[in-house]
Coordinates of C-alpha atoms in Angstrom, one line a residue:
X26 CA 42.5 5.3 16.2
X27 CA 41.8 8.8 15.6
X28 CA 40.9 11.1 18.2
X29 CA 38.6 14.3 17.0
X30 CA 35.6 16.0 18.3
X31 CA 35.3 17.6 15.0
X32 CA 31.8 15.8 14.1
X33 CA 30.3 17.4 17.2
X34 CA 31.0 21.0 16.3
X35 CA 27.7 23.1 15.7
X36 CA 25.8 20.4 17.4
X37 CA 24.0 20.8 20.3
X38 CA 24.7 19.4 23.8
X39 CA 22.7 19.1 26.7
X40 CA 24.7 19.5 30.4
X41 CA 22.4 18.7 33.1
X42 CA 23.6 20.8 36.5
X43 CA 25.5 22.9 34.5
X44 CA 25.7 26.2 36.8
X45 CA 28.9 25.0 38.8
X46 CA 31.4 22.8 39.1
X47 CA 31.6 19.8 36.8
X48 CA 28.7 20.6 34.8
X49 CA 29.5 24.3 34.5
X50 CA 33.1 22.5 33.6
X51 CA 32.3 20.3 31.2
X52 CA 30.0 23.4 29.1
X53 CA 32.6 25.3 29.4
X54 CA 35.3 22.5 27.5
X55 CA 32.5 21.4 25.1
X56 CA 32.0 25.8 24.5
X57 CA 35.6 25.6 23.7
X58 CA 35.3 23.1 21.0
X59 CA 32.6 24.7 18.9
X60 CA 29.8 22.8 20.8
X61 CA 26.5 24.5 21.3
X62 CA 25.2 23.7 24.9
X63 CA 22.1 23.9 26.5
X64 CA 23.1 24.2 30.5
X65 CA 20.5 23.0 32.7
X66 CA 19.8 24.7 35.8
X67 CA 17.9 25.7 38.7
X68 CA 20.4 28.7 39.5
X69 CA 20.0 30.3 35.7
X70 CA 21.8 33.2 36.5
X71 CA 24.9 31.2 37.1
X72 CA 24.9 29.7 33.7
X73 CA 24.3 33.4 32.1
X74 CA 27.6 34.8 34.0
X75 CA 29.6 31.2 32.3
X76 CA 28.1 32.2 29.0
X77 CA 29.4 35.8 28.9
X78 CA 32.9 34.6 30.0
X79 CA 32.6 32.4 26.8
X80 CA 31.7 34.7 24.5
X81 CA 34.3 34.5 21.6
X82 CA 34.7 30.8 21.8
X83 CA 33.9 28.6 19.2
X84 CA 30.5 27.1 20.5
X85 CA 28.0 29.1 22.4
X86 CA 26.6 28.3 25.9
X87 CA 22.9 28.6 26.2
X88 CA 20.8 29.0 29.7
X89 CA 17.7 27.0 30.5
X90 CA 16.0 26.6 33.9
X91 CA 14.8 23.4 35.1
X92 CA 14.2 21.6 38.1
X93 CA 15.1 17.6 37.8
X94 CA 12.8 16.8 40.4
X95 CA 10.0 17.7 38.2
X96 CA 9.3 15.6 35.4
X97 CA 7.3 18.3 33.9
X98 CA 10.2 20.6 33.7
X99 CA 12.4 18.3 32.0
X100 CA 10.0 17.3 29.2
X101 CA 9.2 21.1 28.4
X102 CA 12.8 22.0 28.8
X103 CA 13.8 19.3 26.2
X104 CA 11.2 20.8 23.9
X105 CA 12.4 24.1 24.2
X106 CA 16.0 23.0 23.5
X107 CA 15.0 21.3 20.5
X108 CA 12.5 24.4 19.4
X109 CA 15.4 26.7 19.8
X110 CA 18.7 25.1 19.5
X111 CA 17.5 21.8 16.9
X112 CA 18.3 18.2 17.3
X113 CA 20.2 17.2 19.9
X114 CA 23.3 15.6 20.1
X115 CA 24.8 14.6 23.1
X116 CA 23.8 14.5 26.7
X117 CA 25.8 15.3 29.7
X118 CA 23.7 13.9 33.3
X119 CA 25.8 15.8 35.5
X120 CA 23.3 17.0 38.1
X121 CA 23.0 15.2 41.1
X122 CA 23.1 15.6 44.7
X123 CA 22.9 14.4 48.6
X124 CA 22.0 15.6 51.8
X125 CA 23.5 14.8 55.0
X126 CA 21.5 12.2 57.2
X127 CA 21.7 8.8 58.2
X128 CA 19.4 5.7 57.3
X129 CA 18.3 5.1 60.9
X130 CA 17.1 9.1 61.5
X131 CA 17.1 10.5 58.1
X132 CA 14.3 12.5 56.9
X133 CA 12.1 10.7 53.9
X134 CA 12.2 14.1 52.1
X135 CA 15.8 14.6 51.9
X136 CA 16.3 10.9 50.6
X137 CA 13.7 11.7 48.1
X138 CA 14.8 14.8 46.4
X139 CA 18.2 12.8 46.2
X140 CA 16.6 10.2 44.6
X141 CA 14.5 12.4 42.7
X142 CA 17.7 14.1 41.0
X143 CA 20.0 11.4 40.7
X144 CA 17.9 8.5 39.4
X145 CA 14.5 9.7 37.8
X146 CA 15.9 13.0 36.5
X147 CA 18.4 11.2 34.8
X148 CA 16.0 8.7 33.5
X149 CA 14.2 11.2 32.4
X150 CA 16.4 13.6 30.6
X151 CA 18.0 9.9 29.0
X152 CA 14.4 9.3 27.6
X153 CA 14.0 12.6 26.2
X154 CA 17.2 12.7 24.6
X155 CA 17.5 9.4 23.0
X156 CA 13.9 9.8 21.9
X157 CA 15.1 13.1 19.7
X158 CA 18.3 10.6 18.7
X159 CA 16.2 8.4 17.7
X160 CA 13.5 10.5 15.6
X161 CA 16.7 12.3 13.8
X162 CA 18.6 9.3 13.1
X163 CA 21.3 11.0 15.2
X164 CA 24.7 9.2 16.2
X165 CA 24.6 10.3 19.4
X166 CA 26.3 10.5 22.8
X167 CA 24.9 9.9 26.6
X168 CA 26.5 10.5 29.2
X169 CA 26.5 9.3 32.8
X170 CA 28.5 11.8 35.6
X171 CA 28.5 8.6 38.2
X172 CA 30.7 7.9 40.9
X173 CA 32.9 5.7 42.2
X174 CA 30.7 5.7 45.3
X175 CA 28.6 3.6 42.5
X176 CA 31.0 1.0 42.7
X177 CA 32.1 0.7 45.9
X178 CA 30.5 1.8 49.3
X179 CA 32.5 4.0 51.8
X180 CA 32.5 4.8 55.4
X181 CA 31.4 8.5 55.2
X182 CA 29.0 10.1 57.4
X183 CA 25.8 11.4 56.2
X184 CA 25.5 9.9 52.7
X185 CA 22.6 7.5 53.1
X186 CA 20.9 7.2 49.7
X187 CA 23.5 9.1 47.7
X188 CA 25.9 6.0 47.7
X189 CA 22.9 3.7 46.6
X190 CA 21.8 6.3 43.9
X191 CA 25.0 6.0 42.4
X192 CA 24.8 2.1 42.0
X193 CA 21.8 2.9 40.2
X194 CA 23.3 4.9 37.4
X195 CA 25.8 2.4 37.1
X196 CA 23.4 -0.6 36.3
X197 CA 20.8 2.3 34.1
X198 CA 24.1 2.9 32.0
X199 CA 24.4 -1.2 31.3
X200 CA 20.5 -1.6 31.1
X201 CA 20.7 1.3 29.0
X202 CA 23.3 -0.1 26.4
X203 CA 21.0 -2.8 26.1
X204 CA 18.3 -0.6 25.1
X205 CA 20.0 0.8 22.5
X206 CA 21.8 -2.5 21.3
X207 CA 18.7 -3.7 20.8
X208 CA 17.0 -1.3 18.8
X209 CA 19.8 -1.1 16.7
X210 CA 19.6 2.8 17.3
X211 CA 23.7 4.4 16.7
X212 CA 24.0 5.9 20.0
X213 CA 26.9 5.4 22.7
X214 CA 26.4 5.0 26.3
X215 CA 29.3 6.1 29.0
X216 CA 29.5 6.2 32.5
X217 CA 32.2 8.0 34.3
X218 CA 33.3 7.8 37.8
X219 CA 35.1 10.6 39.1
X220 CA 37.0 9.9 42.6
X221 CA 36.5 12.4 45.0
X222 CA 36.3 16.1 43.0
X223 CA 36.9 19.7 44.7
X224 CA 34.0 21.2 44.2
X225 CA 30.9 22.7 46.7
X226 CA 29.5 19.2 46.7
X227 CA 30.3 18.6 50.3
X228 CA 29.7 22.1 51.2
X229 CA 26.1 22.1 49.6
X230 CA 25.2 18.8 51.1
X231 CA 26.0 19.6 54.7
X232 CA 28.7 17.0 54.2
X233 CA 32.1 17.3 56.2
X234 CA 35.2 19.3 54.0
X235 CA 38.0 17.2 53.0
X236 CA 41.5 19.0 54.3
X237 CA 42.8 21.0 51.3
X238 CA 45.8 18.5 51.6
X239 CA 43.6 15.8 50.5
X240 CA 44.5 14.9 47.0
X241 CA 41.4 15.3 44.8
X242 CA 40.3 15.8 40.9
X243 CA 39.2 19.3 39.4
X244 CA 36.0 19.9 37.9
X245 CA 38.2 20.7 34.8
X246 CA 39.8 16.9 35.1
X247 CA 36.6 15.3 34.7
X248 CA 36.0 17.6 31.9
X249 CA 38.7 16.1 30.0
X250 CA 37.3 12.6 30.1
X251 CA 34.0 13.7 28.7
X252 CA 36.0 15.2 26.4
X253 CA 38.4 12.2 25.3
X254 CA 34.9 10.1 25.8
X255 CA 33.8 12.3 22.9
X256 CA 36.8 12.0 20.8
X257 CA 37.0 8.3 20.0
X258 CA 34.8 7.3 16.7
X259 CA 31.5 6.6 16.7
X260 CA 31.9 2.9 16.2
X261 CA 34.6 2.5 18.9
X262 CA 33.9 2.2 22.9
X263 CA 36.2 1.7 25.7
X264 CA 36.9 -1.7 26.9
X265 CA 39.2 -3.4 29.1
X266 CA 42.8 -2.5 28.3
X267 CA 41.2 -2.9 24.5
X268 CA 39.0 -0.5 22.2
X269 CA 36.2 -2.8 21.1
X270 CA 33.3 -2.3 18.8
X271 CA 30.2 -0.6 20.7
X272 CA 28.4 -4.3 20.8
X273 CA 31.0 -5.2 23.6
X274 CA 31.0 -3.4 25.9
X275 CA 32.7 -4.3 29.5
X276 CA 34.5 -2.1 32.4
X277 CA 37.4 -0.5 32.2
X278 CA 39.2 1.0 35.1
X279 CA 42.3 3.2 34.2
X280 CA 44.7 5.4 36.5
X281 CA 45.3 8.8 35.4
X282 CA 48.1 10.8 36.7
X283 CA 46.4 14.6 37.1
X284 CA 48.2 17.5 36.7
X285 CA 48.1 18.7 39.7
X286 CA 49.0 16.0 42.2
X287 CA 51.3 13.8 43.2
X288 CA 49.3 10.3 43.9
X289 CA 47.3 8.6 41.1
X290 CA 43.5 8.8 41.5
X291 CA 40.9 6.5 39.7
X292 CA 38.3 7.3 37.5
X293 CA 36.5 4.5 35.5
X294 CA 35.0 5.0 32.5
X295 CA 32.9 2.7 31.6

């Protein structure tokens, strides 16, 4: 199998959350590679600052503000995109979120806006991507910045929903897949579940800060998987210790020894 991210160059690419951390990451990798992103964001002027550091790479990183708690946002957003940019490509979900509280105390508003983000803006952004796929005929590529909190539940104080949110991208990336499948429509569904990542994450969410010593993945690690994600053929999907044809589809969970560290840390891709 030949590994090249050649057919994506001058296309565009959506990266939801894309003013820090993963998302602002993964533009920055898909920038390198002749991509043409459209980073999603609340904090614009984030995303501005990443695209003038680019300037000079291959691709070209574009800034668009939107808020995925508001379904009206996304829908114009994606418009704009495809007004300004053309048809689009791929799809990075990358944005998501919690806020720290418990179930027995936690405030309905919090749990909301997590859910809001994580699930429905997601859903939403999927729909109006694979809708433009579809209308263009496009073989394209979702996706999914999960979790491995969406395959396994922790003991970690204050996430609430966010662990349960995560499940649910899981099972929308199979349900998904069977979407497509059935429409016969040539677009690939992935899922990636990042282990614990240094980013502001925790810091943003009121969550407690893992020591420094704790051994944890870069934003620029899980860059590289959407990036190898992209690489493999159009007709090709990752499988169980196989590469199968997109039709089946099961998990895969494989160890990847990170530059930086000592201990092995997972990240499915799925």
């Amino acid at each position: 199998m030949v590994l090249s991210i050649k057919r994506f160059e001058g296309k565009v690419a959506v990266v939801t959350g894309a003013s820090s951390g993963i998302g602002a990451a993964i533009s920055e990798e898909l920038v390198k590679n002749g991509i043409i992103v459209a980073g999603l964001a609340r904090r614009t002027e984030k995303v501005e600052e990443l695209s003038k550091n680019l300037s000079g790479k291959k691709g070209k990183l574009h800034a668009f503000k939107c808020d995925l708690t508001k379904e009206e946002d996304i829908v114009s957003v994606f418009e704009e995109i495809k007004n300004k940019l053309g048809p689009i490509n791929i799809l990075v979900n990358n944005a998501g979120l919690s806020q720290k509280g418990s179930l027995i105390d936690g405030d309905t508003k919090a749990w909301k806006t997590v859910l809001d983000t994580n699930i429905l803006g997601l859903c939403i952004a999927t729909r109006e991507a694979v809708q433009d796929m579809k209308t263009n005929n496009t073989k394209g590529h979702i996706i999914h910045i999960n979790s491995v909190l969406g395959h396994q539940v922790i003991d970690y104080a204050g996430l609430n929903v966010y662990g349960p949110s995560k499940y649910a991208v899981t099972a929308l990336a199979q349900t998904l897949r069977f979407d497509i499948n059935r429409e016969k429509l040539p677009i690939k569904i992935t899922s990636v579940s990042p282990g614990y990542v240094k980013t502001e994450f925790q810091q943003v969410a009121g969550l407690e800060t893992l020591p420094p010593a704790v051994p944890g993945l870069a934003g620029e690690d899980v860059a590289d998987a959407v990036i190898y994600t992209l690489s493999t053929p159009p007709s090709v999907n990752i499988s169980v210790g196989n590469i199968d044809k997109r039709i089946n589809i099961r998990e895969l969970l494989i160890y990847l020894l990170f530059r930086d560290s000592r201990s092995i840390k997972p990240l499915f891709l799925i």
